[in-house]
Tab-separated table of C-alpha atoms in Angstrom:
chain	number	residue	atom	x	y	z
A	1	UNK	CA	-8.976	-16.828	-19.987
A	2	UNK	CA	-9.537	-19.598	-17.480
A	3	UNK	CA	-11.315	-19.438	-14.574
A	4	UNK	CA	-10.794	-20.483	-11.276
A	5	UNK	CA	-13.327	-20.825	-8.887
A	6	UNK	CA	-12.697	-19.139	-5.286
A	7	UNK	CA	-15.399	-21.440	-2.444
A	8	UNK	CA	-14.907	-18.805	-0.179
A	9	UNK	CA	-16.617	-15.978	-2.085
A	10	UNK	CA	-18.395	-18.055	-4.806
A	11	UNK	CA	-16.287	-15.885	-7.330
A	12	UNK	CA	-14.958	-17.505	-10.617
A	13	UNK	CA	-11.937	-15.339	-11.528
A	14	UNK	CA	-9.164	-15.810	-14.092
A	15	UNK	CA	-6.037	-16.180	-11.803
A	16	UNK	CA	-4.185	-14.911	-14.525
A	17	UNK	CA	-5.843	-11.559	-14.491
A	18	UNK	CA	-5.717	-11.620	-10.762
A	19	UNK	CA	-1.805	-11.829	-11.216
A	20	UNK	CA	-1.784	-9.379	-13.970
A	21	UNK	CA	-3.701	-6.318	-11.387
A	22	UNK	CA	-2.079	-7.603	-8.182
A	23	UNK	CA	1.821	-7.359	-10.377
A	24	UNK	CA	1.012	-3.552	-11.498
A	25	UNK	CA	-0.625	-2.704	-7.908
A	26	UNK	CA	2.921	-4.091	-6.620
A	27	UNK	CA	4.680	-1.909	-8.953
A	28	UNK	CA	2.607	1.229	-7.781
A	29	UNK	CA	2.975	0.027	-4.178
A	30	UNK	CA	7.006	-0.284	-4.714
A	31	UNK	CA	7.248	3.211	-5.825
A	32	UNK	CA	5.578	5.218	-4.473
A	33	UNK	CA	4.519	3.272	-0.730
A	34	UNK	CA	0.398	3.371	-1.457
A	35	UNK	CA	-1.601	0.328	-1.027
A	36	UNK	CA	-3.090	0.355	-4.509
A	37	UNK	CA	-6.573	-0.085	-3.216
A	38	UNK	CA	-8.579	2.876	-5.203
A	39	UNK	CA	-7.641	0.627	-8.251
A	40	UNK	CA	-7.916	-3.064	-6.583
A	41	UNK	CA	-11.317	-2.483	-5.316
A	42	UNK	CA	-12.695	-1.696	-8.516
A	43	UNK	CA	-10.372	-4.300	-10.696
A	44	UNK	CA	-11.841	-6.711	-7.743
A	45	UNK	CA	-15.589	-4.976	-8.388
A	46	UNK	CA	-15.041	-5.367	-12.554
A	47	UNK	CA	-15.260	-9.114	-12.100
A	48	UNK	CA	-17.955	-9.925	-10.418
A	49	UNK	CA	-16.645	-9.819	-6.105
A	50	UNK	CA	-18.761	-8.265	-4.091
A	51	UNK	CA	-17.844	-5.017	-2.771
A	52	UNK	CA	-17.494	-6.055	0.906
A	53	UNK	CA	-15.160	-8.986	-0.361
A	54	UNK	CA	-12.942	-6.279	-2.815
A	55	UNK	CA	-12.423	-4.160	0.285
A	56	UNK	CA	-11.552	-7.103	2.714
A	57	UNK	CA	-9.544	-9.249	0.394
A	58	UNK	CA	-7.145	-6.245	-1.087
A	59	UNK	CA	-6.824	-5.500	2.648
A	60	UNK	CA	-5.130	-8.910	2.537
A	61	UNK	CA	-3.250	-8.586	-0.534
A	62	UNK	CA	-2.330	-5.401	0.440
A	63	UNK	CA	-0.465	-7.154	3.898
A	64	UNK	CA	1.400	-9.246	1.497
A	65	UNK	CA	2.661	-6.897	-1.057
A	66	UNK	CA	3.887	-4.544	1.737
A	67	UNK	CA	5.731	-7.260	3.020
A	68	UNK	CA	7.808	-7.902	-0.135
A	69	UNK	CA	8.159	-4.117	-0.453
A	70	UNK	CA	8.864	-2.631	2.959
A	71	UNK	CA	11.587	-5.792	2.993
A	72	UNK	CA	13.055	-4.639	-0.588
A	73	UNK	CA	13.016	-0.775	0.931
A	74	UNK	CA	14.765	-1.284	3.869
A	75	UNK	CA	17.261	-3.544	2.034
A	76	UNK	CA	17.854	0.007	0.468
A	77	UNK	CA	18.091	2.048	3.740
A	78	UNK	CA	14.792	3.424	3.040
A	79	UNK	CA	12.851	1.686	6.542
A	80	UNK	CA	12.869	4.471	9.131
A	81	UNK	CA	11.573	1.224	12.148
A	82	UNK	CA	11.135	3.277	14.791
A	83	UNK	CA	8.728	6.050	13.015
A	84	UNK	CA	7.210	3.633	11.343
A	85	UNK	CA	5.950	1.430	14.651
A	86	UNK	CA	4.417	4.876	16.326
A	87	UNK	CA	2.906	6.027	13.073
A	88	UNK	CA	1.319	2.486	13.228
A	89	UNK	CA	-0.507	3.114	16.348
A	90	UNK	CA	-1.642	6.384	14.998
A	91	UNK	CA	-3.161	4.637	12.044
A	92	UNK	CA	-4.846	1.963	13.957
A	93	UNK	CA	-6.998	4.680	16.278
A	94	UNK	CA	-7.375	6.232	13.231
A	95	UNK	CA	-8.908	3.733	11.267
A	96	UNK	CA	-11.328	2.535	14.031
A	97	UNK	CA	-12.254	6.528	14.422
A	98	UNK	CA	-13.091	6.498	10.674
A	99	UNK	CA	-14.904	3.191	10.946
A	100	UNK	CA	-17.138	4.721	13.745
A	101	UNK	CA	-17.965	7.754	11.754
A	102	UNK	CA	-18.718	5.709	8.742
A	103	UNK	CA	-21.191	3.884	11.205
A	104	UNK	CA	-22.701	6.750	12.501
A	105	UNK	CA	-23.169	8.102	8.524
A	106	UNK	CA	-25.138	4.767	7.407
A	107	UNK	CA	-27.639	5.348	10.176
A	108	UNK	CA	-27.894	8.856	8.933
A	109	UNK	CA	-28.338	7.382	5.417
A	110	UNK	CA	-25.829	9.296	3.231
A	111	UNK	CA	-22.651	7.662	3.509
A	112	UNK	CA	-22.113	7.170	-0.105
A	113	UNK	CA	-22.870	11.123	-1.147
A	114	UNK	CA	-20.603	12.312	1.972
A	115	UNK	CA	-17.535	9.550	1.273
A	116	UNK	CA	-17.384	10.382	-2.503
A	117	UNK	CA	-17.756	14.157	-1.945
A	118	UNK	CA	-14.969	13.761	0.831
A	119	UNK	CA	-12.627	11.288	-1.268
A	120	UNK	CA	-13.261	13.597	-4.413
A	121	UNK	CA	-12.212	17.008	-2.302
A	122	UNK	CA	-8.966	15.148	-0.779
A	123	UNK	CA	-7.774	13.487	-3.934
A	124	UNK	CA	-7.936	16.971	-6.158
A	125	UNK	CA	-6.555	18.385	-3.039
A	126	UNK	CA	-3.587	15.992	-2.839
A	127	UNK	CA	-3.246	16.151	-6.434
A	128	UNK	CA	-2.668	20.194	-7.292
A	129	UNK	CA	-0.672	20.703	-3.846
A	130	UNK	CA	1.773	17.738	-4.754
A	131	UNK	CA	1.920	19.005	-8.365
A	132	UNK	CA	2.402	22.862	-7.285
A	133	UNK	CA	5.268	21.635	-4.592
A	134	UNK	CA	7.046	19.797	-6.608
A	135	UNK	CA	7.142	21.942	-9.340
A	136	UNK	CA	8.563	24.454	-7.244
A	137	UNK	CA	10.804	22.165	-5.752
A	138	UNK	CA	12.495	21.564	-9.403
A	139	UNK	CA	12.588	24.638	-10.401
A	140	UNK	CA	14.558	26.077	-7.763
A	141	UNK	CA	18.221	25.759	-7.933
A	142	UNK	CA	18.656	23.818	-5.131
A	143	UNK	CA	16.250	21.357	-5.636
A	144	UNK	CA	17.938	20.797	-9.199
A	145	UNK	CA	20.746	20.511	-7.654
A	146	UNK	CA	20.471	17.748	-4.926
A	147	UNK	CA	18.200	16.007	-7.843
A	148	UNK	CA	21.390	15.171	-9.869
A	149	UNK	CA	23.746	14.840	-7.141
A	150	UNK	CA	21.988	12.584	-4.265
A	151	UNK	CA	18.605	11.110	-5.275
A	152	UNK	CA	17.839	9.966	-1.434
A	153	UNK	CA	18.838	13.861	-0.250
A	154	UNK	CA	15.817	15.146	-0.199
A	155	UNK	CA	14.564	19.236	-0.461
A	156	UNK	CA	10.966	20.387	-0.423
A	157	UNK	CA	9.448	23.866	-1.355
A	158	UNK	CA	7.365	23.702	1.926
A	159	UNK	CA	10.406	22.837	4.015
A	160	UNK	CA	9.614	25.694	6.329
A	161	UNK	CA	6.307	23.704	7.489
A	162	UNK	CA	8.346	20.334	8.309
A	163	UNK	CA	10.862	22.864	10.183
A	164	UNK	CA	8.034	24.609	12.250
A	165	UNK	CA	6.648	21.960	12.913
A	166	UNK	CA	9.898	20.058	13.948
A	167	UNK	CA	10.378	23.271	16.771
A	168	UNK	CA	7.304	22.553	18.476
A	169	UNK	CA	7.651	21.410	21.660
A	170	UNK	CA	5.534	18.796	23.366
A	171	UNK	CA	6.958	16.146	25.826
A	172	UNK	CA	8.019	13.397	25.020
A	173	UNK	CA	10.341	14.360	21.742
A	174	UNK	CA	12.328	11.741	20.354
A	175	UNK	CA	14.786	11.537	17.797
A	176	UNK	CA	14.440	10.071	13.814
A	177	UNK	CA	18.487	9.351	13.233
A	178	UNK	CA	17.310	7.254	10.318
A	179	UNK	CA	15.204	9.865	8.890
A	180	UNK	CA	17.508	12.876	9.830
A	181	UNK	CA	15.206	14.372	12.404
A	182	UNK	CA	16.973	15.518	15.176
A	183	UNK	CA	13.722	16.259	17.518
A	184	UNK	CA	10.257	15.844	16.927
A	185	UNK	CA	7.403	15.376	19.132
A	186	UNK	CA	5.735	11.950	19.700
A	187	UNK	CA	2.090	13.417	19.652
A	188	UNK	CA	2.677	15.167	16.252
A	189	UNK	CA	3.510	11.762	14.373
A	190	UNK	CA	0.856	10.177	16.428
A	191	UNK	CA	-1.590	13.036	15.256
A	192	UNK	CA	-0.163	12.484	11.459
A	193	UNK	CA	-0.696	8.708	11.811
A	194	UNK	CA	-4.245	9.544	13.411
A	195	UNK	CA	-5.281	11.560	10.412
A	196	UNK	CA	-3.977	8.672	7.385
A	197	UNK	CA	-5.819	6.114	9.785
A	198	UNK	CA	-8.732	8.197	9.940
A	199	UNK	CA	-9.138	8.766	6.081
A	200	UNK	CA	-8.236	5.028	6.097
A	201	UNK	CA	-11.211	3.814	7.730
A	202	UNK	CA	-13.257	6.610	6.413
A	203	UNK	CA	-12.948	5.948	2.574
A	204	UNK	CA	-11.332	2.788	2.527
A	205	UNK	CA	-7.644	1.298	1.407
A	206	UNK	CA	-3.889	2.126	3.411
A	207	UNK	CA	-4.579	5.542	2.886
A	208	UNK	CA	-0.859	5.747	1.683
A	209	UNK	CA	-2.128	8.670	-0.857
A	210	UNK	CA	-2.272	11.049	2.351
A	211	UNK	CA	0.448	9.541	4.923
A	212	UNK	CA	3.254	9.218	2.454
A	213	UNK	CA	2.847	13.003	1.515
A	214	UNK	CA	2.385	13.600	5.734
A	215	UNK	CA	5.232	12.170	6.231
A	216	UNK	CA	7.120	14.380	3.640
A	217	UNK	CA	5.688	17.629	4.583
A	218	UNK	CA	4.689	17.721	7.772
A	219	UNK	CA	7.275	15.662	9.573
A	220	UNK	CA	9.915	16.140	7.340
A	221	UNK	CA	10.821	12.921	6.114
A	222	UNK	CA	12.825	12.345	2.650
A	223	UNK	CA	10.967	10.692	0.115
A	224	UNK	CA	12.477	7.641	-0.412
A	225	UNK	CA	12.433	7.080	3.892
A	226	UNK	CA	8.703	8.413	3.862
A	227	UNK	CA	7.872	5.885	0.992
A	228	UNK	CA	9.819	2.458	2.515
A	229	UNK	CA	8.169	4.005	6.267
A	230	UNK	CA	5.041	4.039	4.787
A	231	UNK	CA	4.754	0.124	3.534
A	232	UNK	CA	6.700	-0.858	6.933
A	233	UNK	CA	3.678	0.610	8.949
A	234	UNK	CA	1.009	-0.516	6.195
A	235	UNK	CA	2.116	-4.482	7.107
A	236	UNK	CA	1.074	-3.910	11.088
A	237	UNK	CA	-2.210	-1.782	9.912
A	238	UNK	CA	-3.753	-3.815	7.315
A	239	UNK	CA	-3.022	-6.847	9.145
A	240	UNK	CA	-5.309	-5.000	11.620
A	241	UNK	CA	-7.511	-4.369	8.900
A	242	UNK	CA	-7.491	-7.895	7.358
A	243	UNK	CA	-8.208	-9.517	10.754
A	244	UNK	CA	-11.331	-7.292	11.778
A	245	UNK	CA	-12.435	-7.972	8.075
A	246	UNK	CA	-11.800	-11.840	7.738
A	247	UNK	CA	-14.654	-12.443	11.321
A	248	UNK	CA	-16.966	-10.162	9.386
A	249	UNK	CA	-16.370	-12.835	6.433
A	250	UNK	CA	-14.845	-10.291	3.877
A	251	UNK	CA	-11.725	-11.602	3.296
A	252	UNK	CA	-11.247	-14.418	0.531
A	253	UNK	CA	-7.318	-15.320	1.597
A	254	UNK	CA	-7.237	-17.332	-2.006
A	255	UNK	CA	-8.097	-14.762	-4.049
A	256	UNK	CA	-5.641	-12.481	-2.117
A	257	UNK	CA	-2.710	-15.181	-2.168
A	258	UNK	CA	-3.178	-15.315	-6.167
A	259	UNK	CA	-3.195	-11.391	-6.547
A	260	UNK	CA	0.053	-11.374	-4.618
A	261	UNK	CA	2.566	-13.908	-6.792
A	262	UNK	CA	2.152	-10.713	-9.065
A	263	UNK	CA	2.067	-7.990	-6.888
A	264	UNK	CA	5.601	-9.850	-5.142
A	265	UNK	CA	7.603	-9.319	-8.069
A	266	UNK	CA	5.617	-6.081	-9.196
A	267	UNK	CA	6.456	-4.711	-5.677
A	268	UNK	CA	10.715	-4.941	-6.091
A	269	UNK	CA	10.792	-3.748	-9.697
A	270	UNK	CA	8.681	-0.761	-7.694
A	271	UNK	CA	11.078	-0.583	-4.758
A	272	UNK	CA	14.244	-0.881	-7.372
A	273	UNK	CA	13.035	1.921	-9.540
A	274	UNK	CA	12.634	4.756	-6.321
A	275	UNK	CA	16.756	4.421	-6.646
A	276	UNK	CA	16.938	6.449	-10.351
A	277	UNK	CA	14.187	9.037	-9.270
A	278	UNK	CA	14.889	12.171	-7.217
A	279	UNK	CA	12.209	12.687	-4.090
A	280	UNK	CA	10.627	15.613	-6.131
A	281	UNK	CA	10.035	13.472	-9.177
A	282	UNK	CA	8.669	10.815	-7.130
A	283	UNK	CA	6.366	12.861	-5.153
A	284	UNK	CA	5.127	14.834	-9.036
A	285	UNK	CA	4.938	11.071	-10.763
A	286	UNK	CA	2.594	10.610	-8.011
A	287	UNK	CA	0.233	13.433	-8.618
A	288	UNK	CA	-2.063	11.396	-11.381
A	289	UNK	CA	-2.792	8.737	-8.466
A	290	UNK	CA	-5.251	10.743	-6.657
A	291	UNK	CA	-6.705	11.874	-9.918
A	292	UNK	CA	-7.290	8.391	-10.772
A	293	UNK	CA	-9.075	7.670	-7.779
A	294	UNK	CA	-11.565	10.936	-8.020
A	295	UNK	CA	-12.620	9.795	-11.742
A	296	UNK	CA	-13.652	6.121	-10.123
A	297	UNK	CA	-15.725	8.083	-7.587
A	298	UNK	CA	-16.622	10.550	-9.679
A	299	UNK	CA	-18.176	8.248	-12.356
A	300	UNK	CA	-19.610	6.091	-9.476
A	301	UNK	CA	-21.652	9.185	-8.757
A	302	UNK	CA	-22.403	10.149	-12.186
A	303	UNK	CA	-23.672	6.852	-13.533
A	304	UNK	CA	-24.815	5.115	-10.061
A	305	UNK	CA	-22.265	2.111	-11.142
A	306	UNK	CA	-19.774	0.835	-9.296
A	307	UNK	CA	-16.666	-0.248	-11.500
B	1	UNK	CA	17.213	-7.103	-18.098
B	2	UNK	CA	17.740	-10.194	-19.488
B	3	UNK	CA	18.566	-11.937	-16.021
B	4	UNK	CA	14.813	-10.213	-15.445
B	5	UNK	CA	12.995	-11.481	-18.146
B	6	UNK	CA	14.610	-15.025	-17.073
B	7	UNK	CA	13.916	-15.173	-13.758
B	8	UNK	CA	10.341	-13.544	-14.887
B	9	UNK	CA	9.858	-17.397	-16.688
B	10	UNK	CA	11.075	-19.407	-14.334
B	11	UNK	CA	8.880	-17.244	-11.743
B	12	UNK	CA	5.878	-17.675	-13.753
B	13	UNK	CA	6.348	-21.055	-14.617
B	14	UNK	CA	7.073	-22.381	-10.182
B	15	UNK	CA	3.789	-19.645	-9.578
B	16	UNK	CA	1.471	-21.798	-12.106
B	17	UNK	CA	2.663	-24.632	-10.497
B	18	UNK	CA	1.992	-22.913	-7.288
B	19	UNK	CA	-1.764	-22.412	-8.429
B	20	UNK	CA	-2.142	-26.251	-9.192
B	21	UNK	CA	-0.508	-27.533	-5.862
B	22	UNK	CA	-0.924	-25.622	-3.246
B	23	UNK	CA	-3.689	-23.469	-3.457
B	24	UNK	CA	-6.037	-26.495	-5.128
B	25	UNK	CA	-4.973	-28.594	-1.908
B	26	UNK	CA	-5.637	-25.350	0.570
B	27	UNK	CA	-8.909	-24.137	-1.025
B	28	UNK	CA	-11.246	-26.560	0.567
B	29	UNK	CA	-9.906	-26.922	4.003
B	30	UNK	CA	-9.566	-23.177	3.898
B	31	UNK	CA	-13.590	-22.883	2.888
B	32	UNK	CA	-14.550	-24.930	5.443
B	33	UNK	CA	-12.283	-23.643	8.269
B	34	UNK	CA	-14.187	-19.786	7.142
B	35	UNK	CA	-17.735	-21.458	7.974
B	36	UNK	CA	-17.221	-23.250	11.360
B	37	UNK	CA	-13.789	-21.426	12.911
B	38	UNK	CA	-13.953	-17.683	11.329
B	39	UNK	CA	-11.232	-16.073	14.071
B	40	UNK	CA	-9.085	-19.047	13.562
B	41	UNK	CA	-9.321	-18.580	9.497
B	42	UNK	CA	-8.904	-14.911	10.000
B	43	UNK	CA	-5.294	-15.768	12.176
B	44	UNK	CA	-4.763	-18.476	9.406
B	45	UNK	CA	-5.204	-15.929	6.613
B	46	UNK	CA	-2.798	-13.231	7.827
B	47	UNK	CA	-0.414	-15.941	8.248
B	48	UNK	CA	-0.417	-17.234	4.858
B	49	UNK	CA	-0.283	-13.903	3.125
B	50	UNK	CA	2.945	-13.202	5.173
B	51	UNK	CA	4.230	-16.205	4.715
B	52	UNK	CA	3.942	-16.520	0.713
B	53	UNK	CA	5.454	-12.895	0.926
B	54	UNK	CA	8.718	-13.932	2.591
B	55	UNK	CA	8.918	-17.259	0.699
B	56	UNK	CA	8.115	-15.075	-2.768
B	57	UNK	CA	10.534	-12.243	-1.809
B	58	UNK	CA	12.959	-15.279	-1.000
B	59	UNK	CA	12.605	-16.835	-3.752
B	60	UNK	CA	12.782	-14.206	-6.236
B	61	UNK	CA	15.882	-12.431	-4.629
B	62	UNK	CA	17.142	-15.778	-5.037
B	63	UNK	CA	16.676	-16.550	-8.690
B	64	UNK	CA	18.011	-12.357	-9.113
B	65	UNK	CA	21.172	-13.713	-7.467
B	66	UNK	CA	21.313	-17.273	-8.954
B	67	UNK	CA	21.386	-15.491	-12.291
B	68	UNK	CA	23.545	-12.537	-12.033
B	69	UNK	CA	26.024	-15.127	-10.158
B	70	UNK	CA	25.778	-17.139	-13.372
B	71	UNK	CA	26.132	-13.940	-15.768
B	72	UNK	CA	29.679	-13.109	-14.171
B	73	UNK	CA	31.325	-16.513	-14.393
């Protein structure tokens, strides 16, 4: 394949593999609203980019992608704006919380046992809860049901959480007419948005693996609206991200720029497909995601390699 | 999913053109502007990934169009 050399990292890449992993990152991205990044960084890593450059540059890519997505979503009803600017506030404190504590875990010295333990724990977590709910979800009657009828009307097995937590009261409550949530408090999707920016900073990436299933179970929000939220509030954080990146000098914008003509096109084949999938088989095609990401840290931990 | 695989070509074919033009032209200047103005090429950066994204998205919901529109004549 032939290379092209990138001055700003000193990288010599094949821009068509660049295209190649940025168009099936867009197609992942599309689908099912997650940045992509436990599989950029180590596609990135495979070919010789530093790690601080993977991280900063699929930041970048990542900006771009949602973009083209979040723009195909809400073309599709699927933007819920106003959730989607206060989650983004959320995520922002959140990430800077998570940067801190990664800080404060290099000067302890174990950063890289704690992360990979952490990211390993979540991503199994994430994995067998998503799998278990929607399983449940398809095999009750109702979820069959509004599966064949509606695929945007959406039914959970772990509705009664959403509900609860849709009853608690806590000044100021607002309303989510997009999302059909009549009430809601502010600080709860703040403290959801907290939490996704948190493991955001904390082990890298959107963090999309965690917020889009928030979204779903703890506030309530229908699949489809929780994915096309999710990359409308991923543009506004990872520009953050990109920015506080690019003046450490992690970000190579070129190599980004070239990952993205494939991830654009990847990204509304993603964003068309949501429209023949039901919310439950979304949220169970997403279940091997996670999975994907523990194996990269676990064999990073096994072996000592990074991919 | 023909109209796809069609506007897939003439996609490919404007983005290799793409890599040859514009990003050959940018990749100096953007080098350079990284070593002596970093917050400025940190501003610039977020603004050309946003950019390409709206032009891309543009451009391919226009090909989708140009070539359906075509189909049903």
């Amino acid at each position: 394949m032939i290379a092209m050399m990138f001055p700003i990292s000193h990288a010599e890449i094949s821009p068509i593999y660049l295209t190649v992993v940025g168009f099936l990152i867009g197609i992942l991205g599309g689908f099912f609203g997650v940045g992509g990044s436990f599989i950029a960084g180590p596609a990135l890593r495979a070919v010789g980019l530093h790690w601080n450059f993977a991280v900063g540059t699929d930041l970048a890519h990542i900006v771009g992608k949602s973009v083209v997505a979040a723009k195909r979503h809400r073309a599709l009803g699927n933007v819920d704006l106003r959730l989607g600017l206060i989650m983004a506030i959320g995520t922002i404190a959140g990430a800077e919380i998570g940067a801190q504590f990664i800080q404060h875990l290099k000067k302890a010295g174990n950063v890289d046992y704690v992360v990979s333990m952490v990211s390993i724990v979540i991503y199994f977590g994430i994995s067998i809860f998503m799998l278990l709910e929607g399983l449940a979800t398809l095999r009750s009657k109702r979820g069959r049901k509004e599966g064949s009828k509606n695929k945007k009307k959406d039914d959970s097995a772990f509705k009664g959480i959403s509900n609860g937590v849709q009853k608690i009261k806590i000044w100021p409550m607002i309303s989510l007419p997009v999302s059909g949530v009549k009430s809601i408090s502010v600080w709860i999707i703040l403290f959801v948005a907290l939490i996704g920016g948190f493991f955001s900073g904390f082990l890298g990436g959107g963090a999309g693996y965690i917020r889009m299933p928030s979204m779903v179970y703890i506030l309530g929000i229908p699949t489809h609206l929780a994915v096309g939220t999710d990359l409308f509030e991923i543009i506004i954080s990872a520009s953050y991200g990109t920015f506080t990146h690019a003046i450490k000098g992690n970000v190579d914008i070129l190599i980004a720029l070239v990952m993205h003509t494939g991830a654009a096109i990847g990204a509304q084949i993603g964003a068309i497909m949501t429209q023949y999938f039901a919310g439950p088989k979304i949220r169970l095609a997403f279940v091997p995601l996670p999975l994907i990401g523990a194996a990269i840290v676990i064999y990073t931990l096994v072996t000592g390699q990074k991919l | 999913m023909t109209a796809f695989l069609i506007e897939l070509v003439v996609y490919s074919a404007l983005v290799v053109g793409y890599f040859f033009a514009v990003l050959h032209f940018l990749a100096d200047w953007l080098s350079n502007l990284e070593k002596t103005h970093i917050h400025i090429y940190a501003i610039v950066a977020i603004g050309l990934i946003i950019g390409q994204a709206i032009v891309l998205e543009m451009l391919t919901t226009g090909l989708m169009r140009l070539l359906q529109g075509g189909r049903s004549e």
